[in-house]
PDB file of C-alpha atoms in Angstrom:
ATOM      1  CA  MET Y   1       0.289  -0.034   0.099  1.00  0.00           C
ATOM      2  CA  LYS Y   2       2.412   2.363   0.938  1.00  0.00           C
ATOM      3  CA  ARG Y   3       4.841   1.712  -2.903  1.00  0.00           C
ATOM      4  CA  LYS Y   4       0.530   2.649  -4.336  1.00  0.00           C
ATOM      5  CA  VAL Y   5       0.911   5.718  -2.021  1.00  0.00           C
ATOM      6  CA  MET Y   6       4.407   6.625  -3.490  1.00  0.00           C
ATOM      7  CA  ILE Y   7       3.645   5.980  -7.517  1.00  0.00           C
ATOM      8  CA  ALA Y   8       0.626   8.287  -6.538  1.00  0.00           C
ATOM      9  CA  VAL Y   9       2.948  11.047  -5.161  1.00  0.00           C
ATOM     10  CA  ALA Y  10       5.587  10.219  -7.652  1.00  0.00           C
ATOM     11  CA  ILE Y  11       2.886  10.174 -10.093  1.00  0.00           C
ATOM     12  CA  VAL Y  12       0.875  13.878  -8.971  1.00  0.00           C
ATOM     13  CA  LEU Y  13       4.787  15.563  -9.079  1.00  0.00           C
ATOM     14  CA  VAL Y  14       5.386  14.441 -11.954  1.00  0.00           C
ATOM     15  CA  LEU Y  15       2.372  15.330 -13.981  1.00  0.00           C
ATOM     16  CA  PHE Y  16       3.362  19.203 -11.306  1.00  0.00           C
ATOM     17  CA  LEU Y  17       6.463  19.143 -13.057  1.00  0.00           C
ATOM     18  CA  ILE Y  18       5.512  18.603 -17.132  1.00  0.00           C
ATOM     19  CA  SER Y  19       2.481  21.485 -15.549  1.00  0.00           C
ATOM     20  CA  ARG Y  20       5.196  23.797 -14.920  1.00  0.00           C
ATOM     21  CA  LEU Y  21       7.341  22.917 -17.437  1.00  0.00           C
ATOM     22  CA  ILE Y  22       4.883  23.727 -20.338  1.00  0.00           C
ATOM     23  CA  SER Y  23       3.905  26.829 -18.549  1.00  0.00           C
ATOM     24  CA  ILE Y  24       7.169  27.958 -18.283  1.00  0.00           C
ATOM     25  CA  THR Y  25       7.806  27.257 -21.740  1.00  0.00           C
ATOM     26  CA  ASN Y  26       4.414  29.100 -23.111  1.00  0.00           C
ATOM     27  CA  SER Y  27       5.296  31.813 -20.903  1.00  0.00           C
ATOM     28  CA  ASN Y  28       9.082  31.409 -22.649  1.00  0.00           C
ATOM     29  CA  GLU Y  29       6.841  32.110 -26.322  1.00  0.00           C
ATOM     30  CA  ALA Y  30       5.473  34.928 -25.058  1.00  0.00           C
ATOM     31  CA  LEU Y  31       8.475  36.455 -23.836  1.00  0.00           C
ATOM     32  CA  LEU Y  32      10.674  35.822 -27.229  1.00  0.00           C
ATOM     33  CA  VAL Y  33       6.885  36.715 -29.386  1.00  0.00           C
ATOM     34  CA  SER Y  34       6.993  40.431 -27.374  1.00  0.00           C
ATOM     35  CA  ASN Y  35      11.058  41.039 -27.310  1.00  0.00           C
ATOM     36  CA  GLN Y  36      10.898  40.363 -31.292  1.00  0.00           C
ATOM     37  CA  GLN Y  37       8.239  43.151 -31.218  1.00  0.00           C
ATOM     38  CA  ILE Y  38      10.117  45.542 -28.839  1.00  0.00           C
ATOM     39  CA  ASP Y  39      12.962  44.767 -31.418  1.00  0.00           C
ATOM     40  CA  LYS Y  40      10.964  45.974 -34.915  1.00  0.00           C
ATOM     41  CA  GLU Y  41       9.698  48.923 -32.772  1.00  0.00           C
ATOM     42  CA  LYS Y  42      13.299  49.951 -31.170  1.00  0.00           C
ATOM     43  CA  GLN Y  43      14.779  49.409 -34.944  1.00  0.00           C
ATOM     44  CA  ALA Y  44      12.199  51.353 -36.561  1.00  0.00           C
ATOM     45  CA  LYS Y  45      12.375  54.275 -33.693  1.00  0.00           C
ATOM     46  CA  GLU Y  46      16.345  53.830 -34.595  1.00  0.00           C
ATOM     47  CA  ARG Y  47      15.485  54.047 -38.803  1.00  0.00           C
ATOM     48  CA  GLU Y  48      13.109  57.578 -37.605  1.00  0.00           C
ATOM     49  CA  LEU Y  49      16.172  58.916 -35.381  1.00  0.00           C
ATOM     50  CA  LYS Y  50      18.909  58.220 -38.251  1.00  0.00           C
ATOM     51  CA  LYS Y  51      16.638  60.334 -40.535  1.00  0.00           C
ATOM     52  CA  LEU Y  52      16.587  62.958 -38.214  1.00  0.00           C
ATOM     53  CA  ARG Y  53      19.946  63.559 -37.286  1.00  0.00           C
ATOM     54  CA  SER Y  54      20.392  63.476 -41.107  1.00  0.00           C
ATOM     55  CA  LEU Y  55      17.965  66.423 -41.777  1.00  0.00           C
ATOM     56  CA  ALA Y  56      19.313  68.236 -38.427  1.00  0.00           C
ATOM     57  CA  ASP Y  57      22.412  67.980 -40.182  1.00  0.00           C
ATOM     58  CA  ALA Y  58      22.223  68.726 -43.527  1.00  0.00           C
ATOM     59  CA  LYS Y  59      22.692  71.799 -44.574  1.00  0.00           C
ATOM     60  CA  GLU Y  60      19.024  74.169 -43.558  1.00  0.00           C
ATOM     61  CA  GLU Y  61      17.919  76.818 -45.941  1.00  0.00           C
ATOM     62  CA  PRO Y  62      18.094  79.971 -43.082  1.00  0.00           C
ATOM     63  CA  ALA Y  63      14.697  80.575 -41.214  1.00  0.00           C
ATOM     64  CA  THR Y  64      12.360  83.202 -42.344  1.00  0.00           C
ATOM     65  CA  THR Y  65      13.400  86.223 -40.948  1.00  0.00           C
ATOM     66  CA  LEU Y  66      10.502  88.627 -38.393  1.00  0.00           C
ATOM     67  CA  ASP Y  67      10.857  90.929 -40.623  1.00  0.00           C
ATOM     68  CA  GLU Y  68       9.723  88.616 -43.655  1.00  0.00           C
ATOM     69  CA  MET Y  69       7.107  87.443 -41.044  1.00  0.00           C
ATOM     70  CA  LYS Y  70       6.057  90.835 -40.732  1.00  0.00           C
ATOM     71  CA  ILE Y  71       5.862  91.043 -44.627  1.00  0.00           C
ATOM     72  CA  ILE Y  72       4.501  88.407 -45.087  1.00  0.00           C
ATOM     73  CA  LYS Y  73       1.271  88.811 -41.908  1.00  0.00           C
ATOM     74  CA  ASP Y  74       0.674  92.706 -44.109  1.00  0.00           C
ATOM     75  CA  ILE Y  75       1.167  90.293 -47.488  1.00  0.00           C
ATOM     76  CA  ASN Y  76      -1.884  87.969 -45.648  1.00  0.00           C
ATOM     77  CA  TYR Y  77      -4.495  90.537 -44.511  1.00  0.00           C
ATOM     78  CA  GLN Y  78      -4.489  92.413 -48.012  1.00  0.00           C
ATOM     79  CA  LEU Y  79      -5.190  88.799 -49.515  1.00  0.00           C
ATOM     80  CA  MET Y  80      -8.206  87.762 -46.347  1.00  0.00           C
ATOM     81  CA  GLU Y  81      -9.319  92.053 -47.115  1.00  0.00           C
ATOM     82  CA  ALA Y  82      -8.902  90.620 -50.782  1.00  0.00           C
ATOM     83  CA  LEU Y  83     -11.126  87.451 -50.617  1.00  0.00           C
ATOM     84  CA  PHE Y  84     -13.709  88.160 -48.189  1.00  0.00           C
ATOM     85  CA  ALA Y  85     -14.310  91.973 -48.957  1.00  0.00           C
ATOM     86  CA  TYR Y  86     -15.513  93.237 -52.380  1.00  0.00           C
ATOM     87  CA  GLU Y  87     -18.278  94.213 -53.952  1.00  0.00           C
ATOM     88  CA  SER Y  88     -18.454  91.936 -56.804  1.00  0.00           C
ATOM     89  CA  LEU Y  89     -16.712  88.447 -58.167  1.00  0.00           C
ATOM     90  CA  ASP Y  90     -14.954  90.937 -60.397  1.00  0.00           C
ATOM     91  CA  GLU Y  91     -14.227  93.372 -57.621  1.00  0.00           C
ATOM     92  CA  ARG Y  92     -12.560  90.269 -55.716  1.00  0.00           C
ATOM     93  CA  ASP Y  93     -10.850  89.241 -58.795  1.00  0.00           C
ATOM     94  CA  GLU Y  94      -8.897  92.804 -59.482  1.00  0.00           C
ATOM     95  CA  GLN Y  95      -8.205  92.759 -56.233  1.00  0.00           C
ATOM     96  CA  ILE Y  96      -6.416  89.876 -55.518  1.00  0.00           C
ATOM     97  CA  THR Y  97      -4.838  89.988 -58.525  1.00  0.00           C
ATOM     98  CA  PRO Y  98      -0.927  91.228 -56.374  1.00  0.00           C
ATOM     99  CA  HIS Y  99      -1.338  88.338 -53.842  1.00  0.00           C
ATOM    100  CA  VAL Y 100      -1.027  85.314 -55.957  1.00  0.00           C
ATOM    101  CA  ILE Y 101       1.017  83.897 -59.000  1.00  0.00           C
ATOM    102  CA  GLU Y 102      -0.888  83.640 -62.402  1.00  0.00           C
ATOM    103  CA  GLU Y 103      -2.124  80.005 -62.687  1.00  0.00           C
ATOM    104  CA  THR Y 104      -3.686  80.375 -58.440  1.00  0.00           C
ATOM    105  CA  LYS Y 105      -5.420  83.676 -60.393  1.00  0.00           C
ATOM    106  CA  ASN Y 106      -6.391  81.620 -63.832  1.00  0.00           C
ATOM    107  CA  ASN Y 107      -7.773  78.062 -61.738  1.00  0.00           C
ATOM    108  CA  MET Y 108     -10.399  80.897 -59.030  1.00  0.00           C
ATOM    109  CA  THR Y 109     -11.651  83.020 -62.459  1.00  0.00           C
ATOM    110  CA  ARG Y 110     -12.126  79.142 -64.105  1.00  0.00           C
ATOM    111  CA  PHE Y 111     -13.848  78.315 -61.748  1.00  0.00           C
ATOM    112  CA  LYS Y 112     -16.576  80.748 -61.999  1.00  0.00           C
ATOM    113  CA  SER Y 113     -20.023  80.053 -61.761  1.00  0.00           C
ATOM    114  CA  ASP Y 114     -22.028  81.535 -64.678  1.00  0.00           C
ATOM    115  CA  TYR Y 115     -24.755  82.898 -61.765  1.00  0.00           C
ATOM    116  CA  ASP Y 116     -24.399  86.755 -62.159  1.00  0.00           C
ATOM    117  CA  GLN Y 117     -21.586  88.080 -60.489  1.00  0.00           C
ATOM    118  CA  ASN Y 118     -23.305  91.257 -59.726  1.00  0.00           C
ATOM    119  CA  ASP Y 119     -25.575  90.091 -57.076  1.00  0.00           C
ATOM    120  CA  THR Y 120     -23.044  88.710 -55.042  1.00  0.00           C
ATOM    121  CA  SER Y 121     -20.845  90.762 -52.522  1.00  0.00           C
ATOM    122  CA  SER Y 122     -19.170  89.744 -49.381  1.00  0.00           C
ATOM    123  CA  LEU Y 123     -17.978  91.794 -46.088  1.00  0.00           C
ATOM    124  CA  LEU Y 124     -14.666  90.819 -43.636  1.00  0.00           C
ATOM    125  CA  ILE Y 125     -15.996  90.381 -40.046  1.00  0.00           C
ATOM    126  CA  SER Y 126     -12.768  89.210 -38.987  1.00  0.00           C
ATOM    127  CA  SER Y 127      -9.494  87.883 -39.668  1.00  0.00           C
ATOM    128  CA  GLU Y 128      -6.434  85.538 -37.685  1.00  0.00           C
ATOM    129  CA  ALA Y 129      -3.589  84.219 -39.179  1.00  0.00           C
ATOM    130  CA  PHE Y 130      -1.279  81.861 -38.076  1.00  0.00           C
ATOM    131  CA  VAL Y 131       1.936  81.493 -39.342  1.00  0.00           C
ATOM    132  CA  ALA Y 132       3.418  78.401 -39.671  1.00  0.00           C
ATOM    133  CA  LYS Y 133       7.184  77.155 -39.501  1.00  0.00           C
ATOM    134  CA  SER Y 134       9.040  76.757 -42.423  1.00  0.00           C
ATOM    135  CA  PHE Y 135      13.190  75.830 -43.460  1.00  0.00           C
ATOM    136  CA  ASN Y 136      12.268  77.079 -47.084  1.00  0.00           C
ATOM    137  CA  SER Y 137      13.377  80.434 -47.150  1.00  0.00           C
ATOM    138  CA  ASN Y 138      10.843  80.918 -50.423  1.00  0.00           C
ATOM    139  CA  GLU Y 139       7.594  79.077 -49.048  1.00  0.00           C
ATOM    140  CA  ILE Y 140       5.430  78.731 -46.350  1.00  0.00           C
ATOM    141  CA  ASN Y 141       2.358  78.246 -44.955  1.00  0.00           C
ATOM    142  CA  VAL Y 142      -0.782  80.672 -42.815  1.00  0.00           C
ATOM    143  CA  ILE Y 143      -3.493  79.577 -41.398  1.00  0.00           C
ATOM    144  CA  ASN Y 144      -5.712  82.564 -41.001  1.00  0.00           C
ATOM    145  CA  ASP Y 145      -9.625  81.746 -38.826  1.00  0.00           C
ATOM    146  CA  VAL Y 146     -11.607  83.833 -41.317  1.00  0.00           C
ATOM    147  CA  VAL Y 147     -15.107  85.235 -40.709  1.00  0.00           C
ATOM    148  CA  SER Y 148     -17.417  86.916 -43.381  1.00  0.00           C
ATOM    149  CA  GLU Y 149     -21.272  87.793 -44.292  1.00  0.00           C
ATOM    150  CA  LEU Y 150     -21.292  86.443 -47.223  1.00  0.00           C
ATOM    151  CA  THR Y 151     -24.678  88.168 -48.998  1.00  0.00           C
ATOM    152  CA  PHE Y 152     -26.408  86.990 -52.384  1.00  0.00           C
ATOM    153  CA  ASN Y 153     -29.373  87.627 -54.326  1.00  0.00           C
ATOM    154  CA  LYS Y 154     -29.758  89.787 -51.379  1.00  0.00           C
ATOM    155  CA  GLU Y 155     -29.721  86.677 -48.763  1.00  0.00           C
ATOM    156  CA  ALA Y 156     -26.938  87.090 -46.336  1.00  0.00           C
ATOM    157  CA  GLN Y 157     -25.284  84.838 -44.870  1.00  0.00           C
ATOM    158  CA  LYS Y 158     -22.656  84.484 -41.859  1.00  0.00           C
ATOM    159  CA  GLN Y 159     -19.587  81.793 -42.392  1.00  0.00           C
ATOM    160  CA  HIS Y 160     -16.897  81.709 -40.410  1.00  0.00           C
ATOM    161  CA  MET Y 161     -14.104  78.967 -42.126  1.00  0.00           C
ATOM    162  CA  TYR Y 162     -10.083  78.425 -42.043  1.00  0.00           C
ATOM    163  CA  VAL Y 163      -8.146  79.507 -44.851  1.00  0.00           C
ATOM    164  CA  LYS Y 164      -4.622  77.936 -45.309  1.00  0.00           C
ATOM    165  CA  VAL Y 165      -2.260  79.356 -47.622  1.00  0.00           C
ATOM    166  CA  LYS Y 166       0.811  78.175 -49.091  1.00  0.00           C
ATOM    167  CA  TYR Y 167       2.893  82.069 -49.912  1.00  0.00           C
ATOM    168  CA  VAL Y 168       6.200  81.406 -52.739  1.00  0.00           C
ATOM    169  CA  LYS Y 169       8.334  83.708 -53.070  1.00  0.00           C
ATOM    170  CA  ASP Y 170       9.400  83.418 -56.717  1.00  0.00           C
ATOM    171  CA  THR Y 171       9.886  86.664 -58.565  1.00  0.00           C
ATOM    172  CA  GLY Y 172      10.939  88.790 -55.507  1.00  0.00           C
ATOM    173  CA  GLN Y 173       8.395  88.822 -53.311  1.00  0.00           C
ATOM    174  CA  TRP Y 174       5.434  86.708 -52.168  1.00  0.00           C
ATOM    175  CA  GLN Y 175       2.203  85.509 -53.693  1.00  0.00           C
ATOM    176  CA  ALA Y 176      -0.276  83.217 -52.773  1.00  0.00           C
ATOM    177  CA  LYS Y 177      -0.135  79.595 -54.711  1.00  0.00           C
ATOM    178  CA  SER Y 178      -2.420  77.489 -53.733  1.00  0.00           C
ATOM    179  CA  PHE Y 179      -5.644  77.565 -51.203  1.00  0.00           C
ATOM    180  CA  ASN Y 180      -7.827  75.314 -48.304  1.00  0.00           C
ATOM    181  CA  PHE Y 181     -10.806  76.279 -47.756  1.00  0.00           C
ATOM    182  CA  SER Y 182     -12.231  74.413 -44.255  1.00  0.00           C
ATOM    183  CA  LYS Y 183     -16.120  75.342 -43.300  1.00  0.00           C
ATOM    184  CA  TYR Y 184     -15.947  75.451 -40.144  1.00  0.00           C
ATOM    185  CA  VAL Y 185     -18.699  73.669 -37.845  1.00  0.00           C
ATOM    186  CA  GLU Y 186     -19.614  73.502 -33.886  1.00  0.00           C
ATOM    187  CA  GLY Y 187     -19.272  70.745 -31.980  1.00  0.00           C
TER     188      GLY Y 187
END
């Protein structure tokens, strides 16, 4: 009987050891997978850091000076006035001409609709500009927070929008190359 008890205890002990070994093996496999994932993330971070270091080491063009920023903000305000303070679309087009490159002006003219443009006007209520940092001395982005009142067919409607303007300095002066209008939606 004693022998049977000892055999039963030995079997239980062997089964316990086998289950612990399986548990440890599973844990090791999970750790191995986790380590592989961490290694992949580490390699990705190292590549990103290397890329950023190479950008930092590359010879950068001088950053936009404060005087340039003031000039850009002044030009930008004049452009926002031209875009959002007019009595007709023809007047608007005439007012924006000195502030946009020829290609942009042609695109704006091409996309005009056929409705009576003399019955359209706009009033600029407010405009706030945020100049984005740029490492390129010949290109800069300005984000504008604009509130205006558009009148069409004698019906006025207040509009709030964001206008991203990309300015380029090709001919020695800053001009708008592209616009991105996003209507503000209250949440």
